[in-house]
Each structure stands twice: as C-alpha cells, then as structure tokens.
PDB file of N, CA and C and ligand atoms in Angstrom:
ATOM      1  N   MET M   3       0.839  -1.191   0.000  1.00 79.00           N
ATOM      2  CA  MET M   3       0.000   0.000   0.000  1.00 79.00           C
ATOM      3  C   MET M   3       0.882   1.252   0.000  1.00 79.00           C
ATOM      4  N   GLU M   4       0.489   2.217  -0.761  1.00 83.00           N
ATOM      5  CA  GLU M   4       1.247   3.463  -0.814  1.00 83.00           C
ATOM      6  C   GLU M   4       0.414   4.568  -0.208  1.00 83.00           C
ATOM      7  N   LYS M   5       1.082   5.400   0.542  1.00 92.00           N
ATOM      8  CA  LYS M   5       0.313   6.522   1.072  1.00 92.00           C
ATOM      9  C   LYS M   5       1.191   7.683   1.468  1.00 92.00           C
ATOM     10  N   PHE M   6       0.534   8.821   1.504  1.00 93.00           N
ATOM     11  CA  PHE M   6       1.185  10.056   1.882  1.00 93.00           C
ATOM     12  C   PHE M   6       1.202  10.153   3.400  1.00 93.00           C
ATOM     13  N   ASN M   7       2.368  10.457   3.937  1.00 92.00           N
ATOM     14  CA  ASN M   7       2.489  10.590   5.376  1.00 92.00           C
ATOM     15  C   ASN M   7       3.020  11.981   5.713  1.00 92.00           C
ATOM     16  N   ARG M   8       2.106  12.864   5.977  1.00 91.00           N
ATOM     17  CA  ARG M   8       2.473  14.268   6.205  1.00 91.00           C
ATOM     18  C   ARG M   8       3.455  14.428   7.369  1.00 91.00           C
ATOM     19  N   SER M   9       3.361  13.543   8.348  1.00 91.00           N
ATOM     20  CA  SER M   9       4.226  13.709   9.524  1.00 91.00           C
ATOM     21  C   SER M   9       5.692  13.469   9.195  1.00 91.00           C
ATOM     22  N   ASN M  10       5.969  12.882   8.028  1.00 92.00           N
ATOM     23  CA  ASN M  10       7.372  12.686   7.634  1.00 92.00           C
ATOM     24  C   ASN M  10       7.969  13.897   6.925  1.00 92.00           C
ATOM     25  N   LEU M  11       7.153  14.882   6.626  1.00 93.00           N
ATOM     26  CA  LEU M  11       7.692  16.099   6.022  1.00 93.00           C
ATOM     27  C   LEU M  11       8.616  16.779   7.025  1.00 93.00           C
ATOM     28  N   GLN M  12       9.675  17.422   6.496  1.00 93.00           N
ATOM     29  CA  GLN M  12      10.550  18.191   7.364  1.00 93.00           C
ATOM     30  C   GLN M  12       9.776  19.376   7.925  1.00 93.00           C
ATOM     31  N   SER M  13      10.271  19.902   9.020  1.00 96.00           N
ATOM     32  CA  SER M  13       9.654  21.120   9.534  1.00 96.00           C
ATOM     33  C   SER M  13       9.903  22.224   8.509  1.00 96.00           C
ATOM     34  N   PRO M  14       8.979  23.181   8.404  1.00 97.00           N
ATOM     35  CA  PRO M  14       9.190  24.285   7.457  1.00 97.00           C
ATOM     36  C   PRO M  14      10.539  24.984   7.683  1.00 97.00           C
ATOM     37  N   ALA M  15      10.947  25.156   8.936  1.00 95.00           N
ATOM     38  CA  ALA M  15      12.217  25.850   9.206  1.00 95.00           C
ATOM     39  C   ALA M  15      13.385  25.089   8.584  1.00 95.00           C
ATOM     40  N   THR M  16      13.412  23.786   8.760  1.00 96.00           N
ATOM     41  CA  THR M  16      14.485  22.960   8.206  1.00 96.00           C
ATOM     42  C   THR M  16      14.428  22.939   6.685  1.00 96.00           C
ATOM     43  N   TYR M  17      13.234  22.750   6.166  1.00 97.00           N
ATOM     44  CA  TYR M  17      13.079  22.664   4.721  1.00 97.00           C
ATOM     45  C   TYR M  17      13.524  23.942   4.017  1.00 97.00           C
ATOM     46  N   PHE M  18      13.023  25.064   4.481  1.00 97.00           N
ATOM     47  CA  PHE M  18      13.348  26.324   3.810  1.00 97.00           C
ATOM     48  C   PHE M  18      14.836  26.634   3.913  1.00 97.00           C
ATOM     49  N   LYS M  19      15.451  26.245   5.037  1.00 96.00           N
ATOM     50  CA  LYS M  19      16.885  26.455   5.195  1.00 96.00           C
ATOM     51  C   LYS M  19      17.638  25.604   4.171  1.00 96.00           C
ATOM     52  N   GLU M  20      17.230  24.361   4.013  1.00 96.00           N
ATOM     53  CA  GLU M  20      17.881  23.482   3.039  1.00 96.00           C
ATOM     54  C   GLU M  20      17.683  23.976   1.614  1.00 96.00           C
ATOM     55  N   GLN M  21      16.616  24.693   1.406  1.00 97.00           N
ATOM     56  CA  GLN M  21      16.359  25.255   0.079  1.00 97.00           C
ATOM     57  C   GLN M  21      17.155  26.536  -0.150  1.00 97.00           C
ATOM     58  N   GLY M  22      17.935  26.915   0.836  1.00 97.00           N
ATOM     59  CA  GLY M  22      18.810  28.071   0.680  1.00 97.00           C
ATOM     60  C   GLY M  22      18.162  29.410   0.979  1.00 97.00           C
ATOM     61  N   LEU M  23      16.977  29.374   1.575  1.00 97.00           N
ATOM     62  CA  LEU M  23      16.315  30.635   1.898  1.00 97.00           C
ATOM     63  C   LEU M  23      16.905  31.221   3.179  1.00 97.00           C
ATOM     64  N   LYS M  24      17.203  32.497   3.123  1.00 96.00           N
ATOM     65  CA  LYS M  24      17.666  33.193   4.316  1.00 96.00           C
ATOM     66  C   LYS M  24      16.485  33.982   4.863  1.00 96.00           C
ATOM     67  N   LEU M  25      15.936  33.460   5.936  1.00 96.00           N
ATOM     68  CA  LEU M  25      14.723  34.058   6.482  1.00 96.00           C
ATOM     69  C   LEU M  25      15.054  35.147   7.488  1.00 96.00           C
ATOM     70  N   THR M  26      14.392  36.247   7.340  1.00 96.00           N
ATOM     71  CA  THR M  26      14.586  37.335   8.295  1.00 96.00           C
ATOM     72  C   THR M  26      13.229  37.821   8.787  1.00 96.00           C
ATOM     73  N   GLY M  27      13.297  38.560   9.875  1.00 94.00           N
ATOM     74  CA  GLY M  27      12.083  39.164  10.384  1.00 94.00           C
ATOM     75  C   GLY M  27      11.507  38.423  11.570  1.00 94.00           C
ATOM     76  N   GLY M  28      10.791  39.146  12.375  1.00 87.00           N
ATOM     77  CA  GLY M  28      10.139  38.524  13.523  1.00 87.00           C
ATOM     78  C   GLY M  28       8.695  38.258  13.197  1.00 87.00           C
ATOM     79  N   GLY M  29       8.003  37.717  14.150  1.00 89.00           N
ATOM     80  CA  GLY M  29       6.572  37.480  13.937  1.00 89.00           C
ATOM     81  C   GLY M  29       6.296  36.229  13.141  1.00 89.00           C
ATOM     82  N   LYS M  30       5.064  36.074  12.772  1.00 91.00           N
ATOM     83  CA  LYS M  30       4.592  34.847  12.146  1.00 91.00           C
ATOM     84  C   LYS M  30       5.140  34.677  10.737  1.00 91.00           C
ATOM     85  N   TRP M  31       5.222  35.765   9.990  1.00 94.00           N
ATOM     86  CA  TRP M  31       5.682  35.689   8.608  1.00 94.00           C
ATOM     87  C   TRP M  31       7.138  36.114   8.516  1.00 94.00           C
ATOM     88  N   LYS M  32       7.970  35.256   7.937  1.00 97.00           N
ATOM     89  CA  LYS M  32       9.375  35.594   7.702  1.00 97.00           C
ATOM     90  C   LYS M  32       9.514  36.041   6.247  1.00 97.00           C
ATOM     91  N   THR M  33      10.619  36.693   5.973  1.00 98.00           N
ATOM     92  CA  THR M  33      10.845  37.234   4.644  1.00 98.00           C
ATOM     93  C   THR M  33      12.124  36.656   4.059  1.00 98.00           C
ATOM     94  N   ALA M  34      12.133  36.395   2.760  1.00 98.00           N
ATOM     95  CA  ALA M  34      13.327  35.875   2.092  1.00 98.00           C
ATOM     96  C   ALA M  34      13.311  36.291   0.626  1.00 98.00           C
ATOM     97  N   LEU M  35      14.474  36.174  -0.003  1.00 98.00           N
ATOM     98  CA  LEU M  35      14.519  36.368  -1.454  1.00 98.00           C
ATOM     99  C   LEU M  35      13.694  35.260  -2.087  1.00 98.00           C
ATOM    100  N   CYS M  36      12.903  35.591  -3.065  1.00 98.00           N
ATOM    101  CA  CYS M  36      12.024  34.621  -3.704  1.00 98.00           C
ATOM    102  C   CYS M  36      12.791  33.813  -4.748  1.00 98.00           C
ATOM    103  N   PRO M  37      12.798  32.477  -4.612  1.00 97.00           N
ATOM    104  CA  PRO M  37      13.502  31.645  -5.604  1.00 97.00           C
ATOM    105  C   PRO M  37      12.692  31.423  -6.883  1.00 97.00           C
ATOM    106  N   PHE M  38      11.476  31.947  -6.929  1.00 98.00           N
ATOM    107  CA  PHE M  38      10.626  31.715  -8.097  1.00 98.00           C
ATOM    108  C   PHE M  38      10.739  32.810  -9.150  1.00 98.00           C
ATOM    109  N   HIS M  39      11.404  33.883  -8.797  1.00 98.00           N
ATOM    110  CA  HIS M  39      11.657  34.911  -9.800  1.00 98.00           C
ATOM    111  C   HIS M  39      12.987  35.583  -9.452  1.00 98.00           C
ATOM    112  N   ASP M  40      13.477  36.416 -10.314  1.00 97.00           N
ATOM    113  CA  ASP M  40      14.757  37.084 -10.108  1.00 97.00           C
ATOM    114  C   ASP M  40      14.556  38.211  -9.094  1.00 97.00           C
ATOM    115  N   ASP M  41      14.704  37.847  -7.838  1.00 97.00           N
ATOM    116  CA  ASP M  41      14.362  38.747  -6.750  1.00 97.00           C
ATOM    117  C   ASP M  41      15.600  39.419  -6.164  1.00 97.00           C
ATOM    118  N   HIS M  42      15.544  40.728  -6.017  1.00 97.00           N
ATOM    119  CA  HIS M  42      16.680  41.446  -5.437  1.00 97.00           C
ATOM    120  C   HIS M  42      16.322  42.121  -4.131  1.00 97.00           C
ATOM    121  N   ASN M  43      15.061  42.167  -3.868  1.00 95.00           N
ATOM    122  CA  ASN M  43      14.565  42.814  -2.669  1.00 95.00           C
ATOM    123  C   ASN M  43      13.555  41.842  -2.069  1.00 95.00           C
ATOM    124  N   PRO M  44      13.912  41.186  -0.957  1.00 96.00           N
ATOM    125  CA  PRO M  44      13.102  40.054  -0.467  1.00 96.00           C
ATOM    126  C   PRO M  44      11.594  40.260  -0.559  1.00 96.00           C
ATOM    127  N   SER M  45      10.963  39.434  -1.349  1.00 98.00           N
ATOM    128  CA  SER M  45       9.533  39.564  -1.612  1.00 98.00           C
ATOM    129  C   SER M  45       8.731  38.375  -1.111  1.00 98.00           C
ATOM    130  N   LEU M  46       9.449  37.309  -0.757  1.00 98.00           N
ATOM    131  CA  LEU M  46       8.740  36.089  -0.365  1.00 98.00           C
ATOM    132  C   LEU M  46       8.461  36.097   1.136  1.00 98.00           C
ATOM    133  N   ARG M  47       7.237  35.818   1.479  1.00 98.00           N
ATOM    134  CA  ARG M  47       6.849  35.695   2.887  1.00 98.00           C
ATOM    135  C   ARG M  47       6.571  34.226   3.156  1.00 98.00           C
ATOM    136  N   VAL M  48       7.136  33.694   4.231  1.00 98.00           N
ATOM    137  CA  VAL M  48       6.842  32.305   4.585  1.00 98.00           C
ATOM    138  C   VAL M  48       6.476  32.208   6.062  1.00 98.00           C
ATOM    139  N   ARG M  49       5.685  31.218   6.355  1.00 97.00           N
ATOM    140  CA  ARG M  49       5.305  30.944   7.737  1.00 97.00           C
ATOM    141  C   ARG M  49       6.006  29.681   8.180  1.00 97.00           C
ATOM    142  N   LEU M  50       6.633  29.747   9.359  1.00 96.00           N
ATOM    143  CA  LEU M  50       7.338  28.560   9.834  1.00 96.00           C
ATOM    144  C   LEU M  50       6.430  27.584  10.571  1.00 96.00           C
ATOM    145  N   ASP M  51       5.236  28.005  10.937  1.00 95.00           N
ATOM    146  CA  ASP M  51       4.347  27.055  11.616  1.00 95.00           C
ATOM    147  C   ASP M  51       3.658  26.142  10.608  1.00 95.00           C
ATOM    148  N   THR M  52       3.258  26.687   9.469  1.00 96.00           N
ATOM    149  CA  THR M  52       2.520  25.876   8.492  1.00 96.00           C
ATOM    150  C   THR M  52       3.330  25.565   7.232  1.00 96.00           C
ATOM    151  N   GLY M  53       4.359  26.363   6.957  1.00 97.00           N
ATOM    152  CA  GLY M  53       5.074  26.220   5.694  1.00 97.00           C
ATOM    153  C   GLY M  53       4.398  27.004   4.572  1.00 97.00           C
ATOM    154  N   GLY M  54       3.380  27.742   4.912  1.00 98.00           N
ATOM    155  CA  GLY M  54       2.704  28.555   3.911  1.00 98.00           C
ATOM    156  C   GLY M  54       3.641  29.615   3.353  1.00 98.00           C
ATOM    157  N   PHE M  55       3.461  29.973   2.088  1.00 98.00           N
ATOM    158  CA  PHE M  55       4.342  30.964   1.475  1.00 98.00           C
ATOM    159  C   PHE M  55       3.581  31.791   0.453  1.00 98.00           C
ATOM    160  N   LYS M  56       4.097  32.984   0.217  1.00 98.00           N
ATOM    161  CA  LYS M  56       3.441  33.897  -0.720  1.00 98.00           C
ATOM    162  C   LYS M  56       4.453  34.935  -1.163  1.00 98.00           C
ATOM    163  N   CYS M  57       4.572  35.128  -2.456  1.00 98.00           N
ATOM    164  CA  CYS M  57       5.476  36.153  -2.972  1.00 98.00           C
ATOM    165  C   CYS M  57       4.677  37.398  -3.333  1.00 98.00           C
ATOM    166  N   MET M  58       5.116  38.525  -2.796  1.00 97.00           N
ATOM    167  CA  MET M  58       4.407  39.770  -3.040  1.00 97.00           C
ATOM    168  C   MET M  58       4.706  40.312  -4.443  1.00 97.00           C
ATOM    169  N   ALA M  59       5.747  39.774  -5.097  1.00 98.00           N
ATOM    170  CA  ALA M  59       6.131  40.282  -6.423  1.00 98.00           C
ATOM    171  C   ALA M  59       5.606  39.409  -7.557  1.00 98.00           C
ATOM    172  N   CYS M  60       5.936  38.108  -7.529  1.00 98.00           N
ATOM    173  CA  CYS M  60       5.529  37.261  -8.664  1.00 98.00           C
ATOM    174  C   CYS M  60       4.227  36.517  -8.411  1.00 98.00           C
ATOM    175  N   GLY M  61       3.753  36.527  -7.164  1.00 98.00           N
ATOM    176  CA  GLY M  61       2.441  35.962  -6.894  1.00 98.00           C
ATOM    177  C   GLY M  61       2.409  34.476  -6.592  1.00 98.00           C
ATOM    178  N   VAL M  62       3.581  33.815  -6.563  1.00 98.00           N
ATOM    179  CA  VAL M  62       3.586  32.394  -6.243  1.00 98.00           C
ATOM    180  C   VAL M  62       3.092  32.223  -4.805  1.00 98.00           C
ATOM    181  N   ARG M  63       2.334  31.159  -4.579  1.00 98.00           N
ATOM    182  CA  ARG M  63       1.813  30.957  -3.232  1.00 98.00           C
ATOM    183  C   ARG M  63       1.432  29.518  -3.009  1.00 98.00           C
ATOM    184  N   GLY M  64       1.412  29.114  -1.744  1.00 98.00           N
ATOM    185  CA  GLY M  64       0.993  27.779  -1.415  1.00 98.00           C
ATOM    186  C   GLY M  64       0.867  27.624   0.081  1.00 98.00           C
ATOM    187  N   GLY M  65       0.377  26.464   0.492  1.00 97.00           N
ATOM    188  CA  GLY M  65       0.046  26.299   1.905  1.00 97.00           C
ATOM    189  C   GLY M  65       1.023  25.508   2.737  1.00 97.00           C
ATOM    190  N   ASP M  66       1.997  24.851   2.091  1.00 97.00           N
ATOM    191  CA  ASP M  66       2.934  24.062   2.894  1.00 97.00           C
ATOM    192  C   ASP M  66       4.212  23.774   2.098  1.00 97.00           C
ATOM    193  N   VAL M  67       5.158  23.076   2.730  1.00 97.00           N
ATOM    194  CA  VAL M  67       6.438  22.834   2.053  1.00 97.00           C
ATOM    195  C   VAL M  67       6.262  21.921   0.838  1.00 97.00           C
ATOM    196  N   LEU M  68       5.256  21.071   0.868  1.00 97.00           N
ATOM    197  CA  LEU M  68       5.012  20.203  -0.280  1.00 97.00           C
ATOM    198  C   LEU M  68       4.600  21.042  -1.497  1.00 97.00           C
ATOM    199  N   ALA M  69       3.746  22.003  -1.273  1.00 98.00           N
ATOM    200  CA  ALA M  69       3.324  22.895  -2.364  1.00 98.00           C
ATOM    201  C   ALA M  69       4.517  23.684  -2.893  1.00 98.00           C
ATOM    202  N   PHE M  70       5.395  24.095  -1.990  1.00 98.00           N
ATOM    203  CA  PHE M  70       6.601  24.830  -2.385  1.00 98.00           C
ATOM    204  C   PHE M  70       7.471  23.949  -3.269  1.00 98.00           C
ATOM    205  N   HIS M  71       7.690  22.718  -2.835  1.00 98.00           N
ATOM    206  CA  HIS M  71       8.549  21.786  -3.568  1.00 98.00           C
ATOM    207  C   HIS M  71       7.972  21.456  -4.946  1.00 98.00           C
ATOM    208  N   MET M  72       6.687  21.239  -4.996  1.00 98.00           N
ATOM    209  CA  MET M  72       6.026  20.930  -6.273  1.00 98.00           C
ATOM    210  C   MET M  72       6.215  22.063  -7.274  1.00 98.00           C
ATOM    211  N   GLN M  73       6.053  23.290  -6.796  1.00 98.00           N
ATOM    212  CA  GLN M  73       6.135  24.430  -7.711  1.00 98.00           C
ATOM    213  C   GLN M  73       7.578  24.748  -8.078  1.00 98.00           C
ATOM    214  N   ARG M  74       8.487  24.627  -7.104  1.00 98.00           N
ATOM    215  CA  ARG M  74       9.870  24.991  -7.399  1.00 98.00           C
ATOM    216  C   ARG M  74      10.484  24.021  -8.393  1.00 98.00           C
ATOM    217  N   TYR M  75      10.137  22.722  -8.267  1.00 98.00           N
ATOM    218  CA  TYR M  75      10.766  21.721  -9.126  1.00 98.00           C
ATOM    219  C   TYR M  75       9.811  21.143 -10.160  1.00 98.00           C
ATOM    220  N   ASP M  76       8.655  21.763 -10.287  1.00 98.00           N
ATOM    221  CA  ASP M  76       7.681  21.349 -11.289  1.00 98.00           C
ATOM    222  C   ASP M  76       7.345  19.865 -11.166  1.00 98.00           C
ATOM    223  N   LEU M  77       6.997  19.465  -9.970  1.00 98.00           N
ATOM    224  CA  LEU M  77       6.693  18.073  -9.692  1.00 98.00           C
ATOM    225  C   LEU M  77       5.215  17.896  -9.371  1.00 98.00           C
ATOM    226  N   GLY M  78       4.728  16.686  -9.604  1.00 97.00           N
ATOM    227  CA  GLY M  78       3.378  16.349  -9.173  1.00 97.00           C
ATOM    228  C   GLY M  78       3.399  16.036  -7.697  1.00 97.00           C
ATOM    229  N   PHE M  79       2.238  15.864  -7.147  1.00 96.00           N
ATOM    230  CA  PHE M  79       2.099  15.631  -5.709  1.00 96.00           C
ATOM    231  C   PHE M  79       2.910  14.426  -5.235  1.00 96.00           C
ATOM    232  N   ILE M  80       2.738  13.289  -5.908  1.00 95.00           N
ATOM    233  CA  ILE M  80       3.410  12.068  -5.452  1.00 95.00           C
ATOM    234  C   ILE M  80       4.922  12.170  -5.593  1.00 95.00           C
ATOM    235  N   ALA M  81       5.405  12.706  -6.722  1.00 96.00           N
ATOM    236  CA  ALA M  81       6.850  12.852  -6.928  1.00 96.00           C
ATOM    237  C   ALA M  81       7.445  13.763  -5.865  1.00 96.00           C
ATOM    238  N   ALA M  82       6.770  14.836  -5.557  1.00 97.00           N
ATOM    239  CA  ALA M  82       7.268  15.762  -4.536  1.00 97.00           C
ATOM    240  C   ALA M  82       7.255  15.095  -3.163  1.00 97.00           C
ATOM    241  N   ALA M  83       6.192  14.378  -2.866  1.00 97.00           N
ATOM    242  CA  ALA M  83       6.096  13.696  -1.568  1.00 97.00           C
ATOM    243  C   ALA M  83       7.206  12.658  -1.428  1.00 97.00           C
ATOM    244  N   LYS M  84       7.518  11.969  -2.529  1.00 96.00           N
ATOM    245  CA  LYS M  84       8.598  10.982  -2.491  1.00 96.00           C
ATOM    246  C   LYS M  84       9.933  11.652  -2.223  1.00 96.00           C
ATOM    247  N   GLN M  85      10.208  12.750  -2.921  1.00 96.00           N
ATOM    248  CA  GLN M  85      11.480  13.445  -2.719  1.00 96.00           C
ATOM    249  C   GLN M  85      11.625  13.938  -1.286  1.00 96.00           C
ATOM    250  N   LEU M  86      10.528  14.280  -0.678  1.00 96.00           N
ATOM    251  CA  LEU M  86      10.575  14.810   0.676  1.00 96.00           C
ATOM    252  C   LEU M  86      10.450  13.705   1.732  1.00 96.00           C
ATOM    253  N   GLY M  87      10.427  12.467   1.281  1.00 94.00           N
ATOM    254  CA  GLY M  87      10.393  11.341   2.219  1.00 94.00           C
ATOM    255  C   GLY M  87       9.049  11.150   2.885  1.00 94.00           C
ATOM    256  N   ALA M  88       8.007  11.729   2.290  1.00 95.00           N
ATOM    257  CA  ALA M  88       6.701  11.660   2.907  1.00 95.00           C
ATOM    258  C   ALA M  88       5.749  10.719   2.158  1.00 95.00           C
ATOM    259  N   TRP M  89       6.325   9.903   1.274  1.00 94.00           N
ATOM    260  CA  TRP M  89       5.504   8.923   0.561  1.00 94.00           C
ATOM    261  C   TRP M  89       6.037   7.559   0.936  1.00 94.00           C
ATOM    262  N   ARG M  90       5.193   6.781   1.545  1.00 86.00           N
ATOM    263  CA  ARG M  90       5.641   5.505   2.058  1.00 86.00           C
ATOM    264  C   ARG M  90       4.944   4.352   1.349  1.00 86.00           C
ATOM    265  N   VAL M  91       5.747   3.378   0.907  1.00 79.00           N
ATOM    266  CA  VAL M  91       5.193   2.152   0.353  1.00 79.00           C
ATOM    267  C   VAL M  91       5.327   1.108   1.456  1.00 79.00           C
ATOM    268  N   THR M  92       4.215   0.603   1.902  1.00 75.00           N
ATOM    269  CA  THR M  92       4.271  -0.363   3.011  1.00 75.00           C
ATOM    270  C   THR M  92       3.770  -1.734   2.583  1.00 75.00           C
TER     271      THR M  92
HETATM  272 ZN1   ZN Z   4       8.528  35.697  -6.483  1.00 92.88          ZN
END
C-alpha cells in the first residue's frame, strides 16, 4: 500500500533552510529572497508554523512545504512527496 504521510515532512524551518532561503524578520511571517523569480529585494513571505508561502512580487503561493517543492521543481504531488520522504510504500 502506498500513502502520503504528512508527519514525515521536514519542519518548514528545516526545509526552507535546506532550500537556501535566508529568512529574516520577527513574527509569524518571515521574509526571504524569492527563488521563483529574479528577486533582489526580499519579496517572499513564509510561515514557519505551516510552511505557507506567498510572494508579493511574482504571486507564487501555497500552503505548505510540499506545495513549495512541487512548484519549485515542477513536480506532481506524489513525486514531490517521495522526494521529501513523505511517501511511504508499506
Ligand atoms: Zn517571487
């Protein structure tokens, strides 16, 4: 049986760090250079509790690190879940 196991996803803080994002700012939303467009003035806002993200410049957005991974690497849900270790074949 194959299934998605959300609890195996990395924490948003770990994931975004591994993706090379330098997060700054206090509060719920952190700010970073957006990897989805040629960003020179940090436009990407991310939440470390949910992994939600939103770019104020190019408009990319999603609700968790899986959505981020799918969009950044142009992957489908299952392929992204596998890369992130959250797809288990039992
Ligand atoms: Zn952007």
